[in-house]
Amino acid sequence: MKTILTLIFVLFIGVAAQAQNNTKEVKVVTIEKTIVTETTVKNTEVARLYKRTNSKVKKALKFTTKRNKAKLA
């Protein structure tokens, strides 16, 4: 008996919820946009990473001069 009353109650609540028709009319605002026909291409430079330790770029960046050596005082 309790299950039948619960089922009827749930159905009644569901039907009552669907019966409410509170939808408001939504006005759509249209926005005009222009189409861009010109495109500019920017040249971007790419930095390369070398995995090998003997690469020429790393050797060139790790140069030392004679004045880099420590002197005894």
CSV table of N, CA, C and O in Angstrom, one decimal:
chain,number,residue,atom,x,y,z
A,1,MET,N,0.8,-1.2,0.0
A,1,MET,CA,0.0,0.0,0.0
A,1,MET,C,0.9,1.3,0.0
A,1,MET,O,0.6,2.2,-0.7
A,2,LYS,N,1.9,1.2,0.8
A,2,LYS,CA,2.8,2.3,0.9
A,2,LYS,C,3.5,2.6,-0.4
A,2,LYS,O,3.7,3.7,-0.8
A,3,THR,N,3.9,1.5,-1.1
A,3,THR,CA,4.6,1.7,-2.4
A,3,THR,C,3.7,2.3,-3.5
A,3,THR,O,4.1,3.1,-4.3
A,4,ILE,N,2.4,1.9,-3.4
A,4,ILE,CA,1.5,2.4,-4.4
A,4,ILE,C,1.2,3.9,-4.2
A,4,ILE,O,1.2,4.7,-5.1
A,5,LEU,N,1.1,4.3,-2.9
A,5,LEU,CA,0.9,5.7,-2.6
A,5,LEU,C,2.2,6.5,-3.0
A,5,LEU,O,2.0,7.6,-3.5
A,6,THR,N,3.3,6.0,-2.7
A,6,THR,CA,4.6,6.7,-3.1
A,6,THR,C,4.7,6.8,-4.6
A,6,THR,O,5.1,7.9,-5.1
A,7,LEU,N,4.3,5.8,-5.4
A,7,LEU,CA,4.4,5.8,-6.8
A,7,LEU,C,3.4,6.9,-7.3
A,7,LEU,O,3.7,7.7,-8.2
A,8,ILE,N,2.2,6.9,-6.8
A,8,ILE,CA,1.2,7.9,-7.2
A,8,ILE,C,1.7,9.3,-6.9
A,8,ILE,O,1.5,10.2,-7.7
A,9,PHE,N,2.3,9.5,-5.7
A,9,PHE,CA,2.8,10.8,-5.3
A,9,PHE,C,3.9,11.3,-6.2
A,9,PHE,O,3.9,12.4,-6.7
A,10,VAL,N,4.8,10.4,-6.6
A,10,VAL,CA,5.9,10.8,-7.5
A,10,VAL,C,5.4,11.1,-8.9
A,10,VAL,O,5.8,12.1,-9.5
A,11,LEU,N,4.4,10.3,-9.4
A,11,LEU,CA,3.8,10.6,-10.7
A,11,LEU,C,3.1,12.0,-10.6
A,11,LEU,O,3.1,12.7,-11.6
A,12,PHE,N,2.4,12.2,-9.5
A,12,PHE,CA,1.6,13.5,-9.4
A,12,PHE,C,2.6,14.7,-9.4
A,12,PHE,O,2.3,15.7,-10.1
A,13,ILE,N,3.7,14.6,-8.7
A,13,ILE,CA,4.7,15.7,-8.7
A,13,ILE,C,5.3,15.8,-10.1
A,13,ILE,O,5.5,17.0,-10.5
A,14,GLY,N,5.6,14.8,-10.8
A,14,GLY,CA,6.2,14.8,-12.1
A,14,GLY,C,5.2,15.5,-13.1
A,14,GLY,O,5.7,16.3,-13.9
A,15,VAL,N,4.0,15.1,-13.1
A,15,VAL,CA,3.0,15.7,-14.0
A,15,VAL,C,2.8,17.2,-13.6
A,15,VAL,O,2.7,18.0,-14.6
A,16,ALA,N,2.7,17.5,-12.4
A,16,ALA,CA,2.6,18.9,-12.0
A,16,ALA,C,3.8,19.8,-12.4
A,16,ALA,O,3.6,20.9,-12.8
A,17,ALA,N,5.0,19.2,-12.4
A,17,ALA,CA,6.1,19.9,-12.8
A,17,ALA,C,6.2,20.2,-14.3
A,17,ALA,O,6.6,21.2,-14.8
A,18,GLN,N,5.7,19.2,-15.0
A,18,GLN,CA,5.7,19.4,-16.5
A,18,GLN,C,4.5,20.3,-16.9
A,18,GLN,O,4.6,20.8,-18.0
A,19,ALA,N,3.5,20.4,-16.1
A,19,ALA,CA,2.4,21.2,-16.5
A,19,ALA,C,2.7,22.7,-16.5
A,19,ALA,O,2.0,23.5,-17.1
A,20,GLN,N,3.7,23.1,-15.7
A,20,GLN,CA,4.0,24.5,-15.6
A,20,GLN,C,4.7,24.9,-16.9
A,20,GLN,O,5.6,24.3,-17.4
A,21,ASN,N,4.1,26.0,-17.5
A,21,ASN,CA,4.6,26.5,-18.7
A,21,ASN,C,5.1,28.0,-18.6
A,21,ASN,O,4.4,28.9,-19.0
A,22,ASN,N,6.2,28.2,-17.9
A,22,ASN,CA,6.7,29.5,-17.6
A,22,ASN,C,7.8,30.0,-18.5
A,22,ASN,O,8.7,30.7,-18.1
A,23,THR,N,7.7,29.6,-19.8
A,23,THR,CA,8.8,30.0,-20.7
A,23,THR,C,8.6,31.4,-21.2
A,23,THR,O,7.5,31.8,-21.6
A,24,LYS,N,9.6,32.2,-21.1
A,24,LYS,CA,9.6,33.5,-21.6
A,24,LYS,C,10.1,33.6,-23.0
A,24,LYS,O,10.9,32.8,-23.4
A,25,GLU,N,9.6,34.5,-23.8
A,25,GLU,CA,10.1,34.7,-25.1
A,25,GLU,C,11.4,35.4,-25.1
A,25,GLU,O,11.6,36.4,-24.5
A,26,VAL,N,12.4,34.8,-25.7
A,26,VAL,CA,13.7,35.3,-25.8
A,26,VAL,C,13.9,36.0,-27.1
A,26,VAL,O,13.7,35.4,-28.2
A,27,LYS,N,14.3,37.3,-27.0
A,27,LYS,CA,14.5,38.0,-28.3
A,27,LYS,C,16.0,37.9,-28.6
A,27,LYS,O,16.9,38.1,-27.8
A,28,VAL,N,16.2,37.6,-29.9
A,28,VAL,CA,17.6,37.4,-30.4
A,28,VAL,C,18.1,38.7,-31.0
A,28,VAL,O,17.4,39.3,-31.8
A,29,VAL,N,19.3,39.1,-30.5
A,29,VAL,CA,19.9,40.3,-31.0
A,29,VAL,C,20.9,39.9,-32.1
A,29,VAL,O,21.8,39.1,-31.8
A,30,THR,N,20.7,40.4,-33.3
A,30,THR,CA,21.6,40.1,-34.4
A,30,THR,C,22.7,41.1,-34.4
A,30,THR,O,22.5,42.3,-34.3
A,31,ILE,N,24.0,40.6,-34.6
A,31,ILE,CA,25.1,41.5,-34.8
A,31,ILE,C,25.7,41.2,-36.1
A,31,ILE,O,26.0,40.1,-36.5
A,32,GLU,N,25.9,42.3,-36.9
A,32,GLU,CA,26.6,42.2,-38.2
A,32,GLU,C,28.1,42.3,-38.0
A,32,GLU,O,28.6,43.3,-37.4
A,33,LYS,N,28.8,41.4,-38.7
A,33,LYS,CA,30.2,41.4,-38.6
A,33,LYS,C,30.7,41.4,-40.0
A,33,LYS,O,30.1,40.8,-40.9
A,34,THR,N,31.8,42.1,-40.3
A,34,THR,CA,32.4,42.1,-41.6
A,34,THR,C,33.4,41.0,-41.7
A,34,THR,O,34.0,40.5,-40.8
A,35,ILE,N,33.7,40.6,-43.0
A,35,ILE,CA,34.6,39.5,-43.3
A,35,ILE,C,36.0,40.2,-43.6
A,35,ILE,O,36.0,41.1,-44.5
A,36,VAL,N,37.0,39.7,-43.0
A,36,VAL,CA,38.3,40.2,-43.2
A,36,VAL,C,38.9,39.5,-44.4
A,36,VAL,O,39.0,38.3,-44.4
A,37,THR,N,39.3,40.2,-45.4
A,37,THR,CA,39.9,39.5,-46.6
A,37,THR,C,41.4,39.6,-46.6
A,37,THR,O,42.0,38.7,-47.3
A,38,GLU,N,42.0,40.5,-46.0
A,38,GLU,CA,43.5,40.6,-46.0
A,38,GLU,C,44.0,39.9,-44.7
A,38,GLU,O,43.5,40.1,-43.6
A,39,THR,N,45.0,39.1,-44.9
A,39,THR,CA,45.7,38.5,-43.8
A,39,THR,C,47.2,38.7,-44.0
A,39,THR,O,47.7,38.7,-45.1
A,40,THR,N,47.8,39.1,-42.9
A,40,THR,CA,49.2,39.3,-42.9
A,40,THR,C,49.9,38.1,-42.2
A,40,THR,O,49.5,37.6,-41.2
A,41,VAL,N,51.0,37.6,-42.8
A,41,VAL,CA,51.7,36.5,-42.3
A,41,VAL,C,53.0,37.0,-41.6
A,41,VAL,O,53.8,37.7,-42.3
A,42,LYS,N,53.2,36.7,-40.4
A,42,LYS,CA,54.3,37.1,-39.7
A,42,LYS,C,55.4,36.0,-39.7
A,42,LYS,O,55.1,34.8,-39.5
A,43,ASN,N,56.6,36.4,-40.0
A,43,ASN,CA,57.7,35.4,-40.0
A,43,ASN,C,58.2,35.2,-38.6
A,43,ASN,O,58.6,36.2,-38.0
A,44,THR,N,58.1,34.0,-38.1
A,44,THR,CA,58.6,33.8,-36.7
A,44,THR,C,59.8,32.9,-36.8
A,44,THR,O,59.9,32.0,-37.6
A,45,GLU,N,60.8,33.2,-36.0
A,45,GLU,CA,62.0,32.5,-36.0
A,45,GLU,C,61.9,31.4,-34.9
A,45,GLU,O,61.3,31.5,-33.9
A,46,VAL,N,62.5,30.2,-35.2
A,46,VAL,CA,62.4,29.1,-34.4
A,46,VAL,C,63.7,28.8,-33.8
A,46,VAL,O,64.8,28.8,-34.5
A,47,ALA,N,63.8,28.7,-32.4
A,47,ALA,CA,65.0,28.3,-31.8
A,47,ALA,C,65.1,26.8,-31.7
A,47,ALA,O,64.1,26.1,-31.4
A,48,ARG,N,66.2,26.2,-32.1
A,48,ARG,CA,66.4,24.8,-32.1
A,48,ARG,C,67.1,24.3,-30.9
A,48,ARG,O,68.1,24.9,-30.4
A,49,LEU,N,66.7,23.2,-30.4
A,49,LEU,CA,67.4,22.6,-29.2
A,49,LEU,C,68.1,21.3,-29.7
A,49,LEU,O,67.5,20.5,-30.5
A,50,TYR,N,69.4,21.2,-29.4
A,50,TYR,CA,70.1,20.0,-29.8
A,50,TYR,C,70.3,19.1,-28.6
A,50,TYR,O,70.7,19.5,-27.5
A,51,LYS,N,70.0,17.8,-28.9
A,51,LYS,CA,70.2,16.8,-27.8
A,51,LYS,C,71.6,16.3,-27.6
A,51,LYS,O,72.0,15.9,-26.6
A,52,ARG,N,72.4,16.4,-28.7
A,52,ARG,CA,73.7,15.9,-28.6
A,52,ARG,C,74.6,16.9,-28.0
A,52,ARG,O,74.5,18.1,-28.2
A,53,THR,N,75.6,16.5,-27.1
A,53,THR,CA,76.5,17.4,-26.4
A,53,THR,C,77.5,17.9,-27.3
A,53,THR,O,78.2,18.9,-27.0
A,54,ASN,N,77.8,17.2,-28.4
A,54,ASN,CA,78.9,17.7,-29.3
A,54,ASN,C,78.4,18.5,-30.5
A,54,ASN,O,79.1,18.7,-31.5
A,55,SER,N,77.3,19.1,-30.4
A,55,SER,CA,76.8,19.9,-31.5
A,55,SER,C,77.6,21.2,-31.6
A,55,SER,O,78.1,21.7,-30.6
A,56,LYS,N,77.6,21.8,-32.8
A,56,LYS,CA,78.4,22.9,-33.0
A,56,LYS,C,77.9,24.2,-32.3
A,56,LYS,O,78.7,25.0,-31.9
A,57,VAL,N,76.6,24.3,-32.2
A,57,VAL,CA,76.0,25.4,-31.5
A,57,VAL,C,76.4,25.5,-30.0
A,57,VAL,O,76.8,26.5,-29.5
A,58,LYS,N,76.4,24.4,-29.3
A,58,LYS,CA,76.7,24.4,-27.9
A,58,LYS,C,78.2,24.7,-27.8
A,58,LYS,O,78.6,25.3,-26.8
A,59,LYS,N,79.0,24.1,-28.7
A,59,LYS,CA,80.5,24.4,-28.6
A,59,LYS,C,80.7,25.9,-28.8
A,59,LYS,O,81.6,26.5,-28.1
A,60,ALA,N,80.0,26.5,-29.7
A,60,ALA,CA,80.2,27.9,-30.0
A,60,ALA,C,79.8,28.8,-28.8
A,60,ALA,O,80.4,29.8,-28.5
A,61,LEU,N,78.8,28.4,-28.1
A,61,LEU,CA,78.3,29.1,-27.0
A,61,LEU,C,79.1,29.0,-25.7
A,61,LEU,O,79.0,29.8,-24.8
A,62,LYS,N,79.9,27.9,-25.6
A,62,LYS,CA,80.7,27.7,-24.4
A,62,LYS,C,82.2,28.1,-24.6
A,62,LYS,O,83.1,27.5,-24.0
A,63,PHE,N,82.4,29.1,-25.4
A,63,PHE,CA,83.8,29.5,-25.6
A,63,PHE,C,84.4,30.2,-24.4
A,63,PHE,O,83.7,30.7,-23.6
A,64,THR,N,85.7,30.1,-24.3
A,64,THR,CA,86.4,30.8,-23.2
A,64,THR,C,87.5,31.6,-23.7
A,64,THR,O,88.1,31.2,-24.8
A,65,THR,N,87.9,32.6,-23.0
A,65,THR,CA,89.0,33.4,-23.4
A,65,THR,C,90.1,33.3,-22.5
A,65,THR,O,90.0,32.6,-21.4
A,66,LYS,N,91.3,33.9,-22.8
A,66,LYS,CA,92.4,33.7,-21.9
A,66,LYS,C,92.2,34.5,-20.6
A,66,LYS,O,92.7,34.2,-19.5
A,67,ARG,N,91.4,35.5,-20.6
A,67,ARG,CA,91.2,36.3,-19.4
A,67,ARG,C,90.2,35.7,-18.5
A,67,ARG,O,90.0,36.2,-17.3
A,68,ASN,N,89.5,34.6,-18.9
A,68,ASN,CA,88.5,33.9,-18.0
A,68,ASN,C,89.3,33.1,-16.9
A,68,ASN,O,88.6,32.7,-16.0
A,69,LYS,N,90.5,32.8,-17.2
A,69,LYS,CA,91.3,31.9,-16.2
A,69,LYS,C,91.6,32.7,-14.9
A,69,LYS,O,91.8,33.9,-14.9
A,70,ALA,N,91.5,31.9,-13.8
A,70,ALA,CA,91.8,32.6,-12.5
A,70,ALA,C,93.3,32.9,-12.4
A,70,ALA,O,94.2,32.1,-12.9
A,71,LYS,N,93.7,33.9,-11.8
A,71,LYS,CA,95.1,34.3,-11.6
A,71,LYS,C,95.4,34.2,-10.1
A,71,LYS,O,94.6,34.4,-9.2
A,72,LEU,N,96.6,33.9,-9.8
A,72,LEU,CA,97.1,33.8,-8.4
A,72,LEU,C,97.5,35.2,-8.0
A,72,LEU,O,98.2,36.0,-8.7
A,73,ALA,N,97.1,35.6,-6.8
A,73,ALA,CA,97.5,36.9,-6.3
A,73,ALA,C,98.8,36.9,-5.6
A,73,ALA,O,99.3,36.0,-5.0
